[in-house]
PDB file of C-alpha atoms in Angstrom:
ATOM      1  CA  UNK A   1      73.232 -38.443 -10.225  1.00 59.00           C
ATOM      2  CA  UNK A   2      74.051 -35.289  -8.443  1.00 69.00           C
ATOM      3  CA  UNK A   3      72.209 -31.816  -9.551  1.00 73.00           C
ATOM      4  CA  UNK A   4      75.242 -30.128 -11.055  1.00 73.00           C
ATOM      5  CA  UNK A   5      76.120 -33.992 -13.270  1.00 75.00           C
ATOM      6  CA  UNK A   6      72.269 -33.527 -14.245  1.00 73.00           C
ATOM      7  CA  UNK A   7      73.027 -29.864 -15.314  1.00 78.00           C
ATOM      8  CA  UNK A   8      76.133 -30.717 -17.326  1.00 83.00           C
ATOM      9  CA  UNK A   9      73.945 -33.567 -19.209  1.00 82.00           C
ATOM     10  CA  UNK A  10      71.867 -31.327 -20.395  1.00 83.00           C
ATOM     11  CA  UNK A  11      74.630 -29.070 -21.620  1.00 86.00           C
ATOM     12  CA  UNK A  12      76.056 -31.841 -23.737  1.00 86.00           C
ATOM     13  CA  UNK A  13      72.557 -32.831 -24.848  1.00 85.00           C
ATOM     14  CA  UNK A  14      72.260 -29.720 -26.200  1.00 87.00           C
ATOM     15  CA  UNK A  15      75.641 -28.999 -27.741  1.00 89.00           C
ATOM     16  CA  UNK A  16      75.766 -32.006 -29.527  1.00 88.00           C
ATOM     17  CA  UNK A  17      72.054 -31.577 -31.174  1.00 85.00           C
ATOM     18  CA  UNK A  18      73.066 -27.763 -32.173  1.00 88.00           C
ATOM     19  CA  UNK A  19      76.037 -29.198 -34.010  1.00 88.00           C
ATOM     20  CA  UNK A  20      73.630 -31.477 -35.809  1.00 84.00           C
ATOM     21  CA  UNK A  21      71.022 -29.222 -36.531  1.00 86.00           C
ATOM     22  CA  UNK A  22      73.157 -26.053 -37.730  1.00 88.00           C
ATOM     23  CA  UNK A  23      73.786 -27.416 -41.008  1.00 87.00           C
ATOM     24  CA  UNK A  24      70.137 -27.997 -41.354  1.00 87.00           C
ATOM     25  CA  UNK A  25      69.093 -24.611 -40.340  1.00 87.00           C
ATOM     26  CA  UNK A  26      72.001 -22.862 -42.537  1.00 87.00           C
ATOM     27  CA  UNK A  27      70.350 -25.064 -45.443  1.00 88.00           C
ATOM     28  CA  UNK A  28      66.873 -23.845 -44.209  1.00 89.00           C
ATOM     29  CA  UNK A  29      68.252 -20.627 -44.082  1.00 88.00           C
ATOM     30  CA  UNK A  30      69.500 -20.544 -47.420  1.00 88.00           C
ATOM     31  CA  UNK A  31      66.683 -21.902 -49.496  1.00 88.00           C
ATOM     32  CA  UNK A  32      64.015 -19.018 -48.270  1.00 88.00           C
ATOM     33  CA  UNK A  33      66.692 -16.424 -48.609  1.00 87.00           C
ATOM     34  CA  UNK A  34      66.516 -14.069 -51.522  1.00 83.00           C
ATOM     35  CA  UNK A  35      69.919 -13.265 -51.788  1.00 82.00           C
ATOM     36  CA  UNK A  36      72.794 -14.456 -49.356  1.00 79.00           C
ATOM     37  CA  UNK A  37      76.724 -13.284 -50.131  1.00 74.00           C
ATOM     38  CA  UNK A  38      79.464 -11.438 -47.893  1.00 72.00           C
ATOM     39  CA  UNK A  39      76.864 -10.622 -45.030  1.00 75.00           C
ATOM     40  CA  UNK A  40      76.330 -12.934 -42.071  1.00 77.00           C
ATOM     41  CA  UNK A  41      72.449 -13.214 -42.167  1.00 76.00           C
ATOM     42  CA  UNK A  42      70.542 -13.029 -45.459  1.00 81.00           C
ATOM     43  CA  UNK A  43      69.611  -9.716 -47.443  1.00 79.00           C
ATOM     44  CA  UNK A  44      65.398 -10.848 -47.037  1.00 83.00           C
ATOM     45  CA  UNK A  45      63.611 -13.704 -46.832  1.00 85.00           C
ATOM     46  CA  UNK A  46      61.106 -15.622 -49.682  1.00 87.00           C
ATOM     47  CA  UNK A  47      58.926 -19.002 -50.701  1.00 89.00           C
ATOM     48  CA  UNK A  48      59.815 -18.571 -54.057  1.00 89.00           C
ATOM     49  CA  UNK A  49      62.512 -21.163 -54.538  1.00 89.00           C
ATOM     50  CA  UNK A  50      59.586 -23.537 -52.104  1.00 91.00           C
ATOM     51  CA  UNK A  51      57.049 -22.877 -54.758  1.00 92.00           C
ATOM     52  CA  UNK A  52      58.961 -23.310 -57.732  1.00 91.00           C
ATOM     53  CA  UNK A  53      60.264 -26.690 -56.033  1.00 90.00           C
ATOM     54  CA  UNK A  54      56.689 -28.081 -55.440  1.00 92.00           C
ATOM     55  CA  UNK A  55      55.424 -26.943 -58.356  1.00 92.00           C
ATOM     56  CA  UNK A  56      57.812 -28.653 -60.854  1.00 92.00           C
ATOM     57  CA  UNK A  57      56.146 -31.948 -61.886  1.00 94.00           C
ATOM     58  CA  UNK A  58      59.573 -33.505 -62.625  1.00 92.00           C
ATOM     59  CA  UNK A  59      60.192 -33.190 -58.950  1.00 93.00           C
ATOM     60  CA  UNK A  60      56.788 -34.553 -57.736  1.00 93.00           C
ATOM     61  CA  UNK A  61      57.248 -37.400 -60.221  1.00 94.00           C
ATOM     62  CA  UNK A  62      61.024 -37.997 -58.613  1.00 93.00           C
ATOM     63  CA  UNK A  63      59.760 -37.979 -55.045  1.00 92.00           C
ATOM     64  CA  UNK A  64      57.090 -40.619 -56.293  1.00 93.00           C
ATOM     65  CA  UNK A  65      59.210 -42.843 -57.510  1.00 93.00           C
ATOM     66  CA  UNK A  66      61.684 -42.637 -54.893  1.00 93.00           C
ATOM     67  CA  UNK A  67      59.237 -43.263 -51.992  1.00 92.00           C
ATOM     68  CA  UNK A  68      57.683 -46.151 -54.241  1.00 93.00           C
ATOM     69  CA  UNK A  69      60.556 -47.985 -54.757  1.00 93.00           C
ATOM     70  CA  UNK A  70      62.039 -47.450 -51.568  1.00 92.00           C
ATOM     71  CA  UNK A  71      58.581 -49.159 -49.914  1.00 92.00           C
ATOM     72  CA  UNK A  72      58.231 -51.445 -52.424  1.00 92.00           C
ATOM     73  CA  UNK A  73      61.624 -52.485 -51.469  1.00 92.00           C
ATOM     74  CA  UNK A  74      60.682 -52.725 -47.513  1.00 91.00           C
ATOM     75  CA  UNK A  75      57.568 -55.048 -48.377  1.00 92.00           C
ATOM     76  CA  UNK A  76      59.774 -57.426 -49.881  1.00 90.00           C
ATOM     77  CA  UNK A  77      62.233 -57.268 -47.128  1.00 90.00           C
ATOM     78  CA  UNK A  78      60.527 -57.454 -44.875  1.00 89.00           C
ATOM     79  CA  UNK A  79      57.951 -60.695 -46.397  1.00 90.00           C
ATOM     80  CA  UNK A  80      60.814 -62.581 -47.345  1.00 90.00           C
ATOM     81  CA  UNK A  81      63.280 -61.847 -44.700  1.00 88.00           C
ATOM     82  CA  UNK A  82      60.226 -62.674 -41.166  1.00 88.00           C
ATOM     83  CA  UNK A  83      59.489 -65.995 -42.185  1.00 89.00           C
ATOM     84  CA  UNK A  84      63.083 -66.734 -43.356  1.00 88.00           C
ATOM     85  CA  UNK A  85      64.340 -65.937 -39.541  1.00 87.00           C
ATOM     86  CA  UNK A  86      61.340 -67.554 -38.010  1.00 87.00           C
ATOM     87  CA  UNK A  87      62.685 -71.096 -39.647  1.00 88.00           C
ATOM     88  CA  UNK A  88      66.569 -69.845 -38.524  1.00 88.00           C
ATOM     89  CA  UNK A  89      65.874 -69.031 -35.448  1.00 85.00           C
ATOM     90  CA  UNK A  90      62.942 -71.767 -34.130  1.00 85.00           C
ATOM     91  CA  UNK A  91      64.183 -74.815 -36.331  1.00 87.00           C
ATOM     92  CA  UNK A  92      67.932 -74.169 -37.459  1.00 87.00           C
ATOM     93  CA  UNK A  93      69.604 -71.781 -34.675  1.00 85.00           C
ATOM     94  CA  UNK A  94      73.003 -73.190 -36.143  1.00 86.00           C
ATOM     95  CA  UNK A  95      72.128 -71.310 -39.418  1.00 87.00           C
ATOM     96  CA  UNK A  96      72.947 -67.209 -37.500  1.00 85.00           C
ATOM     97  CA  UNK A  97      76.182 -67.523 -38.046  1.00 85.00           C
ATOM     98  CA  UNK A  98      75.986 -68.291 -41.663  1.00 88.00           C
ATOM     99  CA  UNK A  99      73.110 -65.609 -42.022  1.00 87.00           C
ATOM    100  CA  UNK A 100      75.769 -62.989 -39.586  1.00 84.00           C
ATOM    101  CA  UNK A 101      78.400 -63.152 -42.642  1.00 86.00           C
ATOM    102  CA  UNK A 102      75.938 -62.989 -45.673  1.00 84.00           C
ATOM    103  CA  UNK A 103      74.520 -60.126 -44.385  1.00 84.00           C
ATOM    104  CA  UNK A 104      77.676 -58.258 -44.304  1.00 83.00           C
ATOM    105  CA  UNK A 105      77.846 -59.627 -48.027  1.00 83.00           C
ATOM    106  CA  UNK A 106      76.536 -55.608 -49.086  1.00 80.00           C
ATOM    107  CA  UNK A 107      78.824 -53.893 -47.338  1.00 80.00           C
ATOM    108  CA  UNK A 108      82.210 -55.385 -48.752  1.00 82.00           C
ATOM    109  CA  UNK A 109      81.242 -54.713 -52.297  1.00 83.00           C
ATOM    110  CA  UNK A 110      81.219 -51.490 -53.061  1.00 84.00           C
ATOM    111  CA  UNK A 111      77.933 -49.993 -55.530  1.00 85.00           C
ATOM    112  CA  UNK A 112      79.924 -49.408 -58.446  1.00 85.00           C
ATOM    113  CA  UNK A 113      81.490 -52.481 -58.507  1.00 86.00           C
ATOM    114  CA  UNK A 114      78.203 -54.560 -58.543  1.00 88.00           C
ATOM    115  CA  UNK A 115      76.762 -51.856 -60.642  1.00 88.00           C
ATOM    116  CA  UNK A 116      78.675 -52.666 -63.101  1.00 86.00           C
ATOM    117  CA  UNK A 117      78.339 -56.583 -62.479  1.00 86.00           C
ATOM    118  CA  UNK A 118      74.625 -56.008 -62.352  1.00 88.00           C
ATOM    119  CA  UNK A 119      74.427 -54.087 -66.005  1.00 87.00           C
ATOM    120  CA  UNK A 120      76.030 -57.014 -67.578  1.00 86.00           C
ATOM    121  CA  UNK A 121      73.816 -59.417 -65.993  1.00 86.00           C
ATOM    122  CA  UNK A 122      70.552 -57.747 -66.732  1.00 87.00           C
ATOM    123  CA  UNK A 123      71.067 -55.607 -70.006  1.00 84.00           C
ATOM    124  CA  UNK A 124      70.413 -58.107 -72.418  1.00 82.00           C
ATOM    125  CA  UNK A 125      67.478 -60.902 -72.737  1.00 81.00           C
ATOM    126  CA  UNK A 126      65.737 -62.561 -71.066  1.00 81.00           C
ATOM    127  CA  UNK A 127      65.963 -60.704 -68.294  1.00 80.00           C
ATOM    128  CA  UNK A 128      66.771 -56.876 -69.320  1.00 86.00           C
ATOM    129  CA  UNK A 129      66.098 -54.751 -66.075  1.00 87.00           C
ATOM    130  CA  UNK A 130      68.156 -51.914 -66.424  1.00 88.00           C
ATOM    131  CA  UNK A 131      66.148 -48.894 -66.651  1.00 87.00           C
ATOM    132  CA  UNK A 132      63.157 -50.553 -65.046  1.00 89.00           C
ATOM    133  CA  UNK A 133      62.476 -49.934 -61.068  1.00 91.00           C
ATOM    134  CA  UNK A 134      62.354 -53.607 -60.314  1.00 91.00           C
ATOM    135  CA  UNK A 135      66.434 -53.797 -60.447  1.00 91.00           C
ATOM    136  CA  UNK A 136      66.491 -51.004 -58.258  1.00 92.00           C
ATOM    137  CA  UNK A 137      63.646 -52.387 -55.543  1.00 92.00           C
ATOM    138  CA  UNK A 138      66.417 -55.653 -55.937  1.00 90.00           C
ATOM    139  CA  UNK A 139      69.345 -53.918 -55.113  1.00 91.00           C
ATOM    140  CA  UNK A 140      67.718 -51.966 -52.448  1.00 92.00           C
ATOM    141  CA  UNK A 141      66.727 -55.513 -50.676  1.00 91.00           C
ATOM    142  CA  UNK A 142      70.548 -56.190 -50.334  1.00 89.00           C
ATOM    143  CA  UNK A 143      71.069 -52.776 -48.591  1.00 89.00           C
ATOM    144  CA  UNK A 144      68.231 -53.206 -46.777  1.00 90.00           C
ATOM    145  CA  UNK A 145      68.786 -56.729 -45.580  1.00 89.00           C
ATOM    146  CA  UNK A 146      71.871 -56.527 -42.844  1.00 88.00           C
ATOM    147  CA  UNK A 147      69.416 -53.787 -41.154  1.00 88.00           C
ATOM    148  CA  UNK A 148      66.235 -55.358 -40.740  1.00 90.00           C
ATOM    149  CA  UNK A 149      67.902 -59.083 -39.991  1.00 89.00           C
ATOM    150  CA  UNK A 150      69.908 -57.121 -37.504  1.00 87.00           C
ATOM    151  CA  UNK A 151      67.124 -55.355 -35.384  1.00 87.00           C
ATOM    152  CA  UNK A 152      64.822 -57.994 -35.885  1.00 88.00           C
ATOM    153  CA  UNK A 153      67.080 -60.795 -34.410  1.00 87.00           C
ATOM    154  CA  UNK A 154      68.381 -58.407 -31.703  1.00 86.00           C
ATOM    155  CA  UNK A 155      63.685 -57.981 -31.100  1.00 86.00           C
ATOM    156  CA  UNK A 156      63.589 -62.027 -31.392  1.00 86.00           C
ATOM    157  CA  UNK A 157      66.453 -62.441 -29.031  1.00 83.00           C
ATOM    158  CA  UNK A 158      64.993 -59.871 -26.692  1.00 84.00           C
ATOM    159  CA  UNK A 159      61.421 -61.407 -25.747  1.00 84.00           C
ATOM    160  CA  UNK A 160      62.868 -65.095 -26.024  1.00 82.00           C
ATOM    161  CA  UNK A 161      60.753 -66.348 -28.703  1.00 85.00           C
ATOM    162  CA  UNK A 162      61.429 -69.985 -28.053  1.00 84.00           C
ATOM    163  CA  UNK A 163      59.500 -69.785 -24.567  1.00 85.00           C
ATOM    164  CA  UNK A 164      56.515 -67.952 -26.106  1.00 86.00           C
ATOM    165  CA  UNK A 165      55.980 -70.400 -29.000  1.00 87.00           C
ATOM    166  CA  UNK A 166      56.511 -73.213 -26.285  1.00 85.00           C
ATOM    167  CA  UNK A 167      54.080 -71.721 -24.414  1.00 86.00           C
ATOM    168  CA  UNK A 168      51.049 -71.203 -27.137  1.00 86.00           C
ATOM    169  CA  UNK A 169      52.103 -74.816 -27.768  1.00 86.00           C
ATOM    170  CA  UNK A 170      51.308 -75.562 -24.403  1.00 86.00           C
ATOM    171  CA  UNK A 171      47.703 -73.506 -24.501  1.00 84.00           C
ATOM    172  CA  UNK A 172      46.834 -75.854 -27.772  1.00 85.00           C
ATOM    173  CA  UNK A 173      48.241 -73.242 -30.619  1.00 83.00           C
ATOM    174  CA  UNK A 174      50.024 -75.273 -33.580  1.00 87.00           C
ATOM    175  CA  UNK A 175      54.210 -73.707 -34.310  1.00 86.00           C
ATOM    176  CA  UNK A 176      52.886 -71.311 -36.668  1.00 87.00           C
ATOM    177  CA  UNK A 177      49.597 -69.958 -34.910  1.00 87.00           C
ATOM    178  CA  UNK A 178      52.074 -68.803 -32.449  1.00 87.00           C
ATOM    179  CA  UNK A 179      54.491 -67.239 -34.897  1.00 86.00           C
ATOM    180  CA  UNK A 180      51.578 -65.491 -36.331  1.00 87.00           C
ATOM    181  CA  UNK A 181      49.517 -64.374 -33.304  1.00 86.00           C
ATOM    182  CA  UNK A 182      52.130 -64.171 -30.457  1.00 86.00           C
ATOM    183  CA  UNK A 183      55.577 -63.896 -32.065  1.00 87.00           C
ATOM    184  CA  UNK A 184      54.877 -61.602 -34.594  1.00 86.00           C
ATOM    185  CA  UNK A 185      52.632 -58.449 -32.663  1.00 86.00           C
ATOM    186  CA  UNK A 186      56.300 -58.689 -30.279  1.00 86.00           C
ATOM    187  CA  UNK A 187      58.520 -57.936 -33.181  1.00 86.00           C
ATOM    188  CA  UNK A 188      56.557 -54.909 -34.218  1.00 85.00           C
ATOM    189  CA  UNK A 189      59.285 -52.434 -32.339  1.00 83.00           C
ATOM    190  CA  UNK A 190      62.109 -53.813 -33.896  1.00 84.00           C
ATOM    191  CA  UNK A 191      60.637 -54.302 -36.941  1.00 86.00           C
ATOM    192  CA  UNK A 192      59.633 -50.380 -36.745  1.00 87.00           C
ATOM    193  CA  UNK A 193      63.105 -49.752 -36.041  1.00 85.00           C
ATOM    194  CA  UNK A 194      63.987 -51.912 -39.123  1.00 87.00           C
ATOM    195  CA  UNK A 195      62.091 -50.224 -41.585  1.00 88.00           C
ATOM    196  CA  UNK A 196      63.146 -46.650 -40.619  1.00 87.00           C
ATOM    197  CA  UNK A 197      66.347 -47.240 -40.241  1.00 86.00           C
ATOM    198  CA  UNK A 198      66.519 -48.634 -44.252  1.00 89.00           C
ATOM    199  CA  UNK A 199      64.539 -46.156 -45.444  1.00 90.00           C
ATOM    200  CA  UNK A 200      66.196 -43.339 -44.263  1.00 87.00           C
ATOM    201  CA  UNK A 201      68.897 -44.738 -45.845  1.00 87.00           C
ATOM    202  CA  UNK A 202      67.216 -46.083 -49.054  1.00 90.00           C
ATOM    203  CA  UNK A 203      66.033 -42.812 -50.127  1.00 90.00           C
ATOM    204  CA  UNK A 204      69.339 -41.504 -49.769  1.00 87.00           C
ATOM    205  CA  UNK A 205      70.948 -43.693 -52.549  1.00 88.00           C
ATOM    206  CA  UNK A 206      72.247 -42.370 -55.524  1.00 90.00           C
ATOM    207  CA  UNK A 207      75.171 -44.850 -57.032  1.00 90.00           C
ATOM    208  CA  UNK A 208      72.143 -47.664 -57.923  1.00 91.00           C
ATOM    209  CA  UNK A 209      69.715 -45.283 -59.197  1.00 92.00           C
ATOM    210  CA  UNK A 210      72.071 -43.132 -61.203  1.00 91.00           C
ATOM    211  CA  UNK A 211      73.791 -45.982 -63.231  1.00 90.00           C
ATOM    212  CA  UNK A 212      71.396 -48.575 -63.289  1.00 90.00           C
ATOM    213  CA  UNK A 213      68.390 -46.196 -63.765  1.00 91.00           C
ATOM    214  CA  UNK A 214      69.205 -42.646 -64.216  1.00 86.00           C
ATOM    215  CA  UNK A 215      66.353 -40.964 -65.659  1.00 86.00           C
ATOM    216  CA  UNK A 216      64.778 -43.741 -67.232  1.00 89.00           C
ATOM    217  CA  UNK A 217      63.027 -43.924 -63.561  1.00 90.00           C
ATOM    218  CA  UNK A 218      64.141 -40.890 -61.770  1.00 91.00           C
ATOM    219  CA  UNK A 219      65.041 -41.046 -58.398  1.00 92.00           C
ATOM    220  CA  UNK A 220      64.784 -37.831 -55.659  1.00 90.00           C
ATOM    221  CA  UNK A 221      68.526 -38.050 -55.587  1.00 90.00           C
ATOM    222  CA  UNK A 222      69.264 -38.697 -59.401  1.00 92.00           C
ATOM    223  CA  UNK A 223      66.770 -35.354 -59.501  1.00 92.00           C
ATOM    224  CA  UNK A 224      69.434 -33.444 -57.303  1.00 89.00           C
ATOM    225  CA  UNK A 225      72.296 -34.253 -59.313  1.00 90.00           C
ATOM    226  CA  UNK A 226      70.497 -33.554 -62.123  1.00 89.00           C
ATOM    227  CA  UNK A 227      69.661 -29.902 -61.267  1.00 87.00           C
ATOM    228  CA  UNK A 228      73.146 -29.404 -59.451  1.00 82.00           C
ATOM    229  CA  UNK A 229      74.216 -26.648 -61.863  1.00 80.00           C
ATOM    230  CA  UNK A 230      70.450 -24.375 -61.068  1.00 78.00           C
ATOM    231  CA  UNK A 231      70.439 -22.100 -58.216  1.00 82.00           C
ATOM    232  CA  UNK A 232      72.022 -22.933 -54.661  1.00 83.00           C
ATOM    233  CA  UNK A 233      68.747 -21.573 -53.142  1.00 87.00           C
ATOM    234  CA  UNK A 234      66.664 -24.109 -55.648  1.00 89.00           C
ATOM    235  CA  UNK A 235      69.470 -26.533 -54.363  1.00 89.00           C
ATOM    236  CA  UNK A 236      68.804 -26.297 -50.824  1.00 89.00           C
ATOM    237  CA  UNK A 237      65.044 -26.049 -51.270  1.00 91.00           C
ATOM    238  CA  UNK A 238      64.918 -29.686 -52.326  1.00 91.00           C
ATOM    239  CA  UNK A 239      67.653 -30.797 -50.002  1.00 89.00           C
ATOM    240  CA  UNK A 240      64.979 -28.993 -47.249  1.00 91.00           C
ATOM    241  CA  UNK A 241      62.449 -30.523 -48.525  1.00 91.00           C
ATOM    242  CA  UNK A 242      63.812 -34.130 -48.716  1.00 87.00           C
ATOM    243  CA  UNK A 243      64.632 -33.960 -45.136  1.00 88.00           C
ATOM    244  CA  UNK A 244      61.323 -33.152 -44.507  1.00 89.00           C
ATOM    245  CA  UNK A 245      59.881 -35.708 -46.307  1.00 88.00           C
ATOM    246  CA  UNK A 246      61.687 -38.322 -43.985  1.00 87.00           C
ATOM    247  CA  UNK A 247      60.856 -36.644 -40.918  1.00 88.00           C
ATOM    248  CA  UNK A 248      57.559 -36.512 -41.921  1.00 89.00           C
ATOM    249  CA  UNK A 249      57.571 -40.939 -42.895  1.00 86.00           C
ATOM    250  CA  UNK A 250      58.878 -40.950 -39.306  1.00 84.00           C
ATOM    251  CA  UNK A 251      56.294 -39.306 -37.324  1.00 86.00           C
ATOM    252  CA  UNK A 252      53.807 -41.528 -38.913  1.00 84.00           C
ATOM    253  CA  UNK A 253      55.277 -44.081 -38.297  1.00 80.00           C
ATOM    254  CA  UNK A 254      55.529 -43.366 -34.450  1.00 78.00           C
ATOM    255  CA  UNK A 255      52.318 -42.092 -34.667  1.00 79.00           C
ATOM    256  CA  UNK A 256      50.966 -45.115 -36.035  1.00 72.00           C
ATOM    257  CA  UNK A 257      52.989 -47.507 -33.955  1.00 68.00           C
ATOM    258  CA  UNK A 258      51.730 -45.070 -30.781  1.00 70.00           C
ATOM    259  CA  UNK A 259      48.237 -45.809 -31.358  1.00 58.00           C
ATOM    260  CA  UNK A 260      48.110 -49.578 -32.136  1.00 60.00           C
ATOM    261  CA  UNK A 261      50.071 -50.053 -28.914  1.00 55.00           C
TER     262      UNK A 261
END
């Protein structure tokens, strides 16, 4: 790569993440501004709209419920789905193809349509889960699924997890001794990768939460639509604040990821 393709890299590096993170920074902007109308920058700056965020229990109870079901979802992905493609992939290979078109099961029905599916199913006896966060940690499996099968297939397919197990075999270590102690420490990238990816996205739902839950367990984004109609600066204060909140899951996870390699 010549010096002046190098420079021009960098250029479009740089472009492209200022278009991504003006929004951010207008929304920034915005929630610590006292006032903001027909001028260009804002009339002074404040943490008021911060405080009174933090310090409104209905929001702390929101974020708490949100980041609880959206892990308590992940768990359950992620110890039902690592066994399930162990047996796929070691024992029934044939099987990918079948799980390749369930997976994109989530995607072709729209929320609302199995929202509605899902209140008739689970508003009566013996099983009446509407308005309960287990319905919600269920549906969020199903959105989480396609991701985590996805990137940890891709991981499995990657450091050729036949050979390894073959291998162990070889050294005297029984099918699932090797899963365990040689399979599994190689999948913790894409499993990382997993379990990001869904929860960036899991913490972003609304149409589950709002009309199988609403605020019988309220979500951080039933919250927002629920104080829609306060202040724009209040507004973008907890949209700030929720991107925050995700950056901040992600840098622990790196972090922790960094020092256990």
């Amino acid at each position: 790569m010549s010096k002046m393709e190098y420079v021009w890299h960098r250029i479009v590096v740089w472009l492209v993440f200022l278009i991504l993170a003006l929004p951010l920074v207008a929304t920034l902007l915005y929630a610590l501004a006292t006032s903001w109308g027909a001028t260009i920058l804002p009339d002074g700056f404040t943490f008021k709209w911060m405080i009174q965020l933090w310090s409104d229990p209905r929001f702390l109870v929101a974020l708490g419920h949100s980041l609880l079901i959206c892990f308590g979802a992940l768990i359950f992905s992620l110890v039902l789905v690592l066994p399930t493609m162990f047996v796929i992939a070691y024992y029934f290979p044939k099987l990918d193809a079948v799980m390749n078109i369930l997976i994109l099961m989530p995607f072709a029905v729209p929320p609302v349509v199995s929202s509605v599916g899902l209140l008739q199913l689970y508003s009566e006896p013996p099983l009446m889960l509407t308005g309960t966060p287990w319905i919600l940690i269920g549906c969020y499996f199903t959105i989480a699924l396609p991701f985590i099968y996805r990137a940890i297939s891709n991981n499995m397919q990657a450091i050729n997890m036949r050979e390894l197990i073959d291998a162990a075999n070889l050294l005297g270590a029984s099918t699932w001794q090797a899963a365990l102690l040689v399979v599994l420490p190689n999948l913790r990238k894409g499993a990382l990768i997993a379990v990001l990816l869904s929860f960036s996205f899991l913490i972003g739902e609304f149409v589950f939460a709002n009309m199988l839950v609403g605020t019988s367990y309220e979500t951080l984004q039933v919250y927002l639509y629920n104080v829609r109609n306060a202040s724009g600066h209040f507004s973008s204060a907890l949209v700030i604040s929720y991107f925050f909140v995700v950056l901040l899951v992600t840098w622990l996870a790196n972090a922790l990821n960094r020092e256990r390699g």
